[in-house]
Amino acid sequence: MRTFSDLIVCEHCDSVYRRRTLLPGEVARCGRCAAILYRAQRLDIAGWLALTLAAAIVFVIANVCPVIHISLQGLHNDATLWESATALARGPIALIAVPFALSIIVFPLVQISLFAWVLLHASVGRRAPGFAPVMRLLAALRPWSMVEVCLLGILVAVVKLSNFLQVTPGAGLWATAGLMMLIMLIANRDTQRLWELTEPKPPASV
Ligand SMILES: [Zn+2]
């Protein structure tokens, strides 16, 4: 099958364009519907990989450290993301625990692992094994990884609970906020570049 990696299709009106290298800060727009086709990338593969590894470290902190500390009349309790998910599973809205755990813990973990896999290979100019299905999975996961929704939920819970109890945010909450920023930075990029950078070279003709 022939592929045309130098062409780009507008997602909104299906116009086809030939890609060209943009200068820093430039944006390529569709000539017909003015939608953004792609942007100039400030970050190279090494920077992208560094952000992904930082996200992996922050992910561990967000899952190991408590997100909130609760105190009431000398009694203290801490809750991590995992404990929040298991507490939900035991409560009256147990079904919510599944999408909670998937979108807050499982999907971000899969995203970070897959990005690390393709970027580690791309950093040495190689295409990772299973590259095409991994890229399709990353595109499918993008809307389902919702760390920012979790963060908003925790902040609302902290404010509501602080009316009755002494609630203080834990290290896990700050790590979750950092994770939200890092996931946005690594996942909302033009992944087309990875296809171009790792494209196998045609065999040299003799
Ligand atoms: Zn268009």
Short mmCIF file of C-alpha atoms in Angstrom, two decimals, residues 8-176:
data_model
loop_
_atom_site.label_atom_id
_atom_site.label_comp_id
_atom_site.label_asym_id
_atom_site.label_seq_id
_atom_site.Cartn_x
_atom_site.Cartn_y
_atom_site.Cartn_z
CA ILE A 8 -2.41 16.42 5.21
CA VAL A 9 -6.21 16.34 5.09
CA CYS A 10 -8.29 19.07 6.75
CA GLU A 11 -10.40 17.33 9.43
CA HIS A 12 -13.28 19.73 8.79
CA CYS A 13 -13.67 20.01 5.01
CA ASP A 14 -11.45 17.19 3.65
CA SER A 15 -9.24 19.52 1.58
CA VAL A 16 -5.81 18.00 0.94
CA TYR A 17 -2.57 19.96 1.30
CA ARG A 18 1.11 19.23 0.99
CA ARG A 19 2.89 19.73 4.33
CA ARG A 20 5.74 22.18 4.58
CA THR A 21 8.10 23.03 7.39
CA LEU A 22 6.84 25.94 9.48
CA LEU A 23 8.92 28.60 11.18
CA PRO A 24 8.63 28.86 15.01
CA GLY A 25 5.23 30.31 15.98
CA GLU A 26 3.68 29.74 12.54
CA VAL A 27 0.33 27.96 12.11
CA ALA A 28 -0.88 26.22 8.94
CA ARG A 29 -4.58 26.89 8.28
CA CYS A 30 -6.98 25.40 5.76
CA GLY A 31 -7.44 27.79 2.81
CA ARG A 32 -11.09 26.78 2.45
CA CYS A 33 -12.47 26.68 6.03
CA ALA A 34 -9.62 28.37 7.99
CA ALA A 35 -9.36 25.45 10.46
CA ILE A 36 -5.93 24.88 11.98
CA LEU A 37 -4.13 22.06 10.15
CA TYR A 38 -0.94 21.93 12.24
CA ARG A 39 1.38 24.20 14.20
CA ALA A 40 5.13 24.70 14.27
CA GLN A 41 6.62 22.48 16.97
CA ARG A 42 8.92 24.14 19.48
CA LEU A 43 9.81 20.87 21.14
CA ASP A 44 12.15 18.31 19.58
CA ILE A 45 11.93 14.55 20.22
CA ALA A 46 14.41 14.69 23.14
CA GLY A 47 12.32 17.41 24.83
CA TRP A 48 9.12 15.47 24.18
CA LEU A 49 10.68 12.34 25.67
CA ALA A 50 11.94 14.30 28.71
CA LEU A 51 8.39 15.59 29.35
CA THR A 52 7.06 12.03 29.04
CA LEU A 53 9.58 10.70 31.58
CA ALA A 54 8.72 13.63 33.89
CA ALA A 55 5.02 12.69 33.51
CA ALA A 56 5.89 9.08 34.50
CA ILE A 57 7.62 10.29 37.70
CA VAL A 58 4.77 12.70 38.54
CA PHE A 59 2.24 9.92 37.84
CA VAL A 60 3.92 7.71 40.47
CA ILE A 61 3.90 10.58 43.02
CA ALA A 62 0.22 11.35 42.23
CA ASN A 63 -0.70 7.70 42.89
CA VAL A 64 1.49 7.03 45.91
CA CYS A 65 1.06 10.25 47.90
CA PRO A 66 -2.26 11.22 49.54
CA VAL A 67 -4.36 13.73 47.58
CA ILE A 68 -6.11 14.96 50.74
CA HIS A 69 -5.56 14.84 54.50
CA ILE A 70 -8.73 14.89 56.59
CA SER A 71 -8.78 15.64 60.33
CA LEU A 72 -11.71 15.56 62.75
CA GLN A 73 -11.39 15.91 66.52
CA GLY A 74 -7.89 14.48 66.63
CA LEU A 75 -8.58 11.70 64.11
CA HIS A 76 -6.62 11.84 60.86
CA ASN A 77 -7.16 10.15 57.54
CA ASP A 78 -5.35 10.31 54.20
CA ALA A 79 -6.64 9.24 50.79
CA THR A 80 -4.67 8.48 47.62
CA LEU A 81 -6.20 8.26 44.13
CA TRP A 82 -6.27 4.44 44.41
CA GLU A 83 -7.96 4.60 47.80
CA SER A 84 -10.51 7.05 46.41
CA ALA A 85 -11.30 4.61 43.57
CA THR A 86 -11.64 1.61 45.94
CA ALA A 87 -13.76 3.70 48.36
CA LEU A 88 -16.04 4.58 45.42
CA ALA A 89 -16.26 0.88 44.48
CA ARG A 90 -17.52 0.04 47.98
CA GLY A 91 -20.03 2.91 48.11
CA PRO A 92 -23.56 3.32 46.73
CA ILE A 93 -22.26 4.61 43.37
CA ALA A 94 -19.85 1.72 42.78
CA LEU A 95 -20.30 1.86 39.00
CA ILE A 96 -18.61 5.28 38.93
CA ALA A 97 -15.42 3.65 40.28
CA VAL A 98 -14.73 1.97 36.92
CA PRO A 99 -14.74 5.10 34.69
CA PHE A 100 -12.97 6.99 37.52
CA ALA A 101 -10.13 4.47 37.73
CA LEU A 102 -9.92 4.17 33.93
CA SER A 103 -9.84 7.89 33.11
CA ILE A 104 -7.70 8.99 36.08
CA ILE A 105 -5.28 6.12 36.56
CA VAL A 106 -5.34 3.52 33.77
CA PHE A 107 -5.62 5.71 30.63
CA PRO A 108 -2.96 8.24 31.70
CA LEU A 109 -0.63 5.33 32.59
CA VAL A 110 -1.20 3.69 29.18
CA GLN A 111 -0.72 7.05 27.41
CA ILE A 112 2.57 7.76 29.21
CA SER A 113 3.86 4.21 28.61
CA LEU A 114 2.99 4.25 24.89
CA PHE A 115 4.47 7.72 24.33
CA ALA A 116 7.66 6.61 26.13
CA TRP A 117 7.78 3.51 23.90
CA VAL A 118 7.47 5.36 20.56
CA LEU A 119 9.59 8.35 21.63
CA LEU A 120 12.45 6.20 22.96
CA HIS A 121 12.67 4.54 19.53
CA ALA A 122 12.10 7.82 17.64
CA SER A 123 14.97 9.45 19.56
CA VAL A 124 17.35 7.04 17.83
CA GLY A 125 15.56 7.45 14.48
CA ARG A 126 13.76 4.12 14.64
CA ARG A 127 10.10 3.19 14.38
CA ALA A 128 8.99 1.29 17.50
CA PRO A 129 7.60 -2.25 17.07
CA GLY A 130 3.80 -2.03 16.80
CA PHE A 131 4.09 1.67 15.87
CA ALA A 132 0.88 1.97 13.79
CA PRO A 133 -1.50 0.30 16.33
CA VAL A 134 0.19 2.25 19.16
CA MET A 135 -0.39 5.55 17.33
CA ARG A 136 -4.03 4.62 16.67
CA LEU A 137 -4.51 3.70 20.34
CA LEU A 138 -2.93 7.01 21.45
CA ALA A 139 -5.32 8.95 19.20
CA ALA A 140 -8.28 6.96 20.60
CA LEU A 141 -7.20 7.49 24.23
CA ARG A 142 -6.72 11.25 23.95
CA PRO A 143 -10.35 12.25 24.75
CA TRP A 144 -10.66 9.64 27.55
CA SER A 145 -7.75 10.64 29.73
CA MET A 146 -9.40 13.14 32.09
CA VAL A 147 -6.97 14.07 34.84
CA GLU A 148 -8.32 17.65 34.76
CA VAL A 149 -11.85 16.42 35.57
CA CYS A 150 -10.45 14.48 38.54
CA LEU A 151 -8.56 17.53 39.75
CA LEU A 152 -11.70 19.66 39.56
CA GLY A 153 -13.64 16.96 41.47
CA ILE A 154 -11.02 16.80 44.22
CA LEU A 155 -10.96 20.61 44.56
CA VAL A 156 -14.77 20.71 44.85
CA ALA A 157 -14.61 17.91 47.47
CA VAL A 158 -11.90 19.77 49.43
CA VAL A 159 -13.98 22.98 49.48
CA LYS A 160 -17.22 21.16 50.42
CA LEU A 161 -15.59 19.00 53.11
CA SER A 162 -13.75 21.96 54.62
CA ASN A 163 -17.14 23.20 55.92
CA PHE A 164 -17.35 20.18 58.25
CA LEU A 165 -13.82 18.83 58.60
CA GLN A 166 -10.27 20.05 58.56
CA VAL A 167 -9.14 19.25 55.01
CA THR A 168 -5.71 19.99 53.59
CA PRO A 169 -4.45 19.14 50.10
CA GLY A 170 -1.67 16.52 50.00
CA ALA A 171 1.37 16.09 47.77
CA GLY A 172 -0.69 13.81 45.53
CA LEU A 173 -3.00 16.72 44.67
CA TRP A 174 -0.12 18.94 43.52
CA ALA A 175 1.31 15.99 41.59
CA THR A 176 -2.11 15.43 39.94
#
